């Protein structure tokens, strides 16, 4: 059974204080690992897809990395507008394979 | 281009009542999904569809039915609502691109359902 564990559950940062969010996973053949951002009362918004160990992707202050067992979402010099819940999900290989989501990490950035 | 839209945004039902949630997408996506999101839990897949006229069960299908009569619409039905179905429901869609390793899903804004 595919599993995704995200840590910590919640993270409070001061504006400008860089940190990382962790996503540990077990999957029977990784097809893709996805990061989403979710604002309160809204649907998840796609951020990144990572396909293989060693891959990295960046978008503004966010950088996602992938190893064979975990992914990190690094946030550099965060701003209050980065406050949100960040979701990680994995898709196993195979036809019509579905996403398995973690519980999310709630990030709060104080000005 | 509205993306994925959901109707209604909020609903309160009494135990035993029925209702249908509507999801519509204008991106011509083949695949569509229904999830529920509960506090302290990840998004859980209820049902999904890989094309017009097809449906399949996800992780938590009991108490729900779905239909995909048109490619752009995916309906989620609750025949006899129960308090355990109080949740936020999200619809998503994607287009599986041949040859690509993975494909992102695009989510709607959600429907907040309370069953009393």
Coordinates of C-alpha atoms in Angstrom, one line a residue:
Chain A
X1 CA 0.0 0.0 0.0
X2 CA 1.3 3.4 -1.0
X3 CA 2.0 5.8 2.0
X4 CA 2.9 9.4 2.3
X5 CA 3.9 11.0 5.6
X6 CA 4.5 14.7 5.9
X7 CA 6.4 16.5 8.7
X8 CA 6.1 18.6 10.7
X9 CA 2.3 18.9 10.9
X10 CA 2.6 22.7 11.4
X11 CA 5.5 25.2 11.1
X12 CA 5.7 28.7 12.2
X13 CA 8.4 30.9 10.7
X14 CA 9.4 34.5 10.9
X15 CA 9.5 36.4 7.6
X16 CA 12.9 35.7 6.0
X17 CA 13.6 32.6 8.0
X18 CA 14.3 29.8 5.6
X19 CA 13.2 26.2 6.3
X20 CA 12.2 22.9 4.7
X21 CA 9.1 20.7 4.7
X22 CA 9.5 17.0 4.5
X23 CA 7.5 14.3 2.6
X24 CA 8.4 10.7 3.2
X25 CA 6.9 8.1 0.9
X26 CA 6.7 4.4 0.1
X27 CA 5.3 3.4 -3.3
X28 CA 5.5 0.4 -5.5
X29 CA 7.3 2.1 -8.4
X30 CA 7.2 5.9 -8.4
X31 CA 5.5 7.5 -11.5
X32 CA 5.5 11.0 -10.0
X33 CA 5.6 13.0 -6.8
X34 CA 3.5 16.1 -6.6
X35 CA 3.5 19.2 -4.4
X36 CA 0.3 21.3 -4.0
X37 CA -0.4 24.5 -2.1
X38 CA -3.8 24.9 -0.5
X39 CA -5.2 28.2 0.9
X40 CA -8.0 28.1 3.5
X41 CA -11.4 27.5 1.9
X42 CA -9.9 26.8 -1.5
X43 CA -8.9 23.8 -3.6
X44 CA -5.3 22.6 -3.9
X45 CA -3.1 24.4 -6.4
X46 CA -0.5 22.5 -8.3
X47 CA 3.2 23.5 -7.6
X48 CA 5.6 20.8 -8.9
X49 CA 5.9 17.3 -10.2
X50 CA 9.1 15.4 -9.6
X51 CA 9.8 12.1 -11.5
X52 CA 13.1 10.7 -10.4
X53 CA 15.6 10.8 -7.6
X54 CA 18.0 13.7 -7.9
X55 CA 15.5 15.9 -9.7
X56 CA 15.0 19.5 -8.5
X57 CA 12.4 22.2 -9.5
X58 CA 12.2 25.8 -8.5
X59 CA 9.5 28.4 -8.4
X60 CA 10.1 31.8 -6.9
X61 CA 11.0 31.1 -3.2
X62 CA 10.2 27.4 -3.4
X63 CA 12.5 24.5 -4.4
X64 CA 11.4 20.9 -4.4
X65 CA 13.9 18.0 -4.3
X66 CA 13.5 14.2 -4.5
X67 CA 15.3 11.2 -3.3
X68 CA 14.3 7.5 -3.4
X69 CA 12.5 7.8 0.0
X70 CA 11.6 11.5 0.5
X71 CA 11.0 14.9 -1.0
X72 CA 11.8 18.3 0.5
X73 CA 10.1 21.6 -0.2
X74 CA 12.6 24.2 0.7
X75 CA 11.3 27.7 1.3
X76 CA 13.9 30.5 1.1
X77 CA 13.3 33.8 2.8
X78 CA 9.5 33.2 3.1
X79 CA 7.0 36.0 3.1
X80 CA 3.6 36.1 4.9
X81 CA 1.9 35.3 1.6
X82 CA 3.6 31.9 1.6
X83 CA 1.4 30.9 4.5
X84 CA -0.7 28.0 3.4
X85 CA -1.0 24.2 3.7
X86 CA 1.4 22.3 1.5
X87 CA 0.3 18.9 0.3
X88 CA 2.5 16.1 -1.0
X89 CA 1.1 13.2 -3.1
X90 CA 2.6 10.2 -5.0
X91 CA 1.4 8.4 -8.0
X92 CA 2.5 4.8 -8.5
X93 CA 3.3 3.3 -11.8
X94 CA 0.6 1.4 -13.6
X95 CA -2.4 2.2 -15.7
X96 CA -4.9 4.6 -14.1
X97 CA -2.8 4.8 -11.0
X98 CA -4.2 7.3 -8.5
X99 CA -2.7 9.9 -6.2
X100 CA -2.0 9.1 -2.5
X101 CA -1.9 12.3 -0.5
X102 CA -0.2 13.1 2.8
X103 CA -2.1 15.0 5.5
X104 CA -0.3 18.3 4.7
X105 CA 1.9 20.8 6.5
X106 CA 0.4 24.1 7.6
X107 CA 2.9 26.9 7.2
X108 CA 2.5 30.2 9.0
X109 CA 4.9 33.0 8.2
X110 CA 4.8 36.0 10.6
X111 CA 5.7 39.5 9.4
Chain B
X1 CA -11.3 29.5 -19.2
X2 CA -12.9 28.7 -15.8
X3 CA -11.0 25.5 -15.2
X4 CA -12.8 23.2 -12.7
X5 CA -16.0 24.5 -11.2
X6 CA -18.2 22.9 -8.5
X7 CA -21.8 23.4 -7.6
X8 CA -23.0 24.1 -4.9
X9 CA -20.3 25.8 -2.7
X10 CA -22.1 25.0 0.6
X11 CA -25.0 22.7 1.6
X12 CA -26.6 21.5 4.7
X13 CA -28.5 18.2 4.6
X14 CA -30.5 16.3 7.1
X15 CA -29.7 12.6 7.7
X16 CA -31.4 10.5 5.0
X17 CA -31.8 13.3 2.5
X18 CA -30.2 13.0 -1.0
X19 CA -28.3 15.4 -3.1
X20 CA -26.0 15.6 -6.2
X21 CA -22.8 17.6 -6.4
X22 CA -21.9 18.8 -9.9
X23 CA -18.4 19.2 -11.2
X24 CA -17.7 20.8 -14.6
X25 CA -14.4 21.3 -16.4
X26 CA -13.7 23.3 -19.6
X27 CA -10.2 21.9 -20.3
X28 CA -11.3 18.9 -22.3
X29 CA -9.7 16.6 -19.8
X30 CA -10.3 12.8 -20.0
X31 CA -9.9 11.9 -16.3
X32 CA -12.0 13.3 -13.5
X33 CA -11.9 12.6 -9.8
X34 CA -14.0 13.1 -6.6
X35 CA -12.2 13.5 -3.3
X36 CA -13.2 14.2 0.3
X37 CA -11.1 16.1 2.8
X38 CA -11.5 15.8 6.5
X39 CA -9.6 17.4 9.3
X40 CA -6.4 15.6 10.2
X41 CA -6.6 13.4 7.1
X42 CA -5.3 13.6 3.6
X43 CA -7.4 13.9 0.5
X44 CA -9.2 10.6 -0.1
X45 CA -10.4 9.4 -3.4
X46 CA -14.1 8.5 -3.6
X47 CA -14.7 7.7 -7.3
X48 CA -13.0 8.5 -10.5
X49 CA -13.6 8.4 -14.3
X50 CA -11.1 7.8 -17.1
X51 CA -13.5 8.9 -19.8
X52 CA -17.0 9.7 -20.8
X53 CA -19.4 6.9 -19.7
X54 CA -16.8 5.2 -17.4
X55 CA -16.6 5.3 -13.6
X56 CA -14.5 3.4 -11.0
X57 CA -14.3 3.1 -7.2
X58 CA -11.6 4.8 -5.2
X59 CA -10.5 4.4 -1.6
X60 CA -13.8 5.4 0.1
X61 CA -16.7 4.8 -2.3
X62 CA -19.4 3.5 0.1
X63 CA -22.5 5.7 0.3
X64 CA -21.7 7.5 -2.9
X65 CA -22.5 7.1 -6.6
X66 CA -21.2 8.9 -9.7
X67 CA -22.0 9.4 -13.3
X68 CA -20.1 10.8 -16.3
X69 CA -22.6 11.2 -19.1
X70 CA -20.7 14.0 -20.7
X71 CA -17.0 14.4 -20.9
X72 CA -17.0 17.8 -19.2
X73 CA -19.2 16.9 -16.2
X74 CA -18.8 14.5 -13.3
X75 CA -21.7 14.1 -10.8
X76 CA -21.4 12.8 -7.2
X77 CA -24.6 11.6 -5.6
X78 CA -25.4 10.9 -2.0
X79 CA -28.6 8.7 -1.9
X80 CA -29.1 8.8 1.9
X81 CA -26.8 11.2 3.6
X82 CA -25.2 10.3 6.9
X83 CA -23.4 12.6 9.4
X84 CA -20.2 10.7 8.6
X85 CA -20.4 12.3 5.1
X86 CA -19.9 15.7 6.5
X87 CA -16.8 16.9 4.7
X88 CA -15.4 19.1 2.1
X89 CA -15.6 17.6 -1.4
X90 CA -13.2 18.4 -4.2
X91 CA -13.4 17.5 -7.8
X92 CA -10.3 17.3 -10.0
X93 CA -9.4 16.6 -13.6
X94 CA -6.3 15.8 -15.6
X95 CA -5.3 14.9 -19.1
X96 CA -3.0 11.9 -19.2
X97 CA -0.4 12.9 -21.8
X98 CA 1.0 9.8 -23.6
X99 CA 4.7 9.3 -22.8
X100 CA 4.8 11.6 -19.8
X101 CA 5.8 10.0 -16.5
X102 CA 3.2 11.8 -14.4
X103 CA 0.4 14.3 -14.8
X104 CA -0.9 16.9 -12.4
X105 CA -4.5 17.1 -11.4
X106 CA -6.4 20.4 -11.4
X107 CA -8.8 21.0 -8.5
X108 CA -12.0 22.8 -8.1
X109 CA -12.8 25.2 -5.2
X110 CA -14.7 22.6 -3.2
X111 CA -18.2 22.0 -1.7
X112 CA -18.6 22.2 2.0
X113 CA -21.3 19.7 3.0
X114 CA -22.7 19.4 6.5
X115 CA -25.1 16.5 7.4
X116 CA -27.1 17.0 10.6

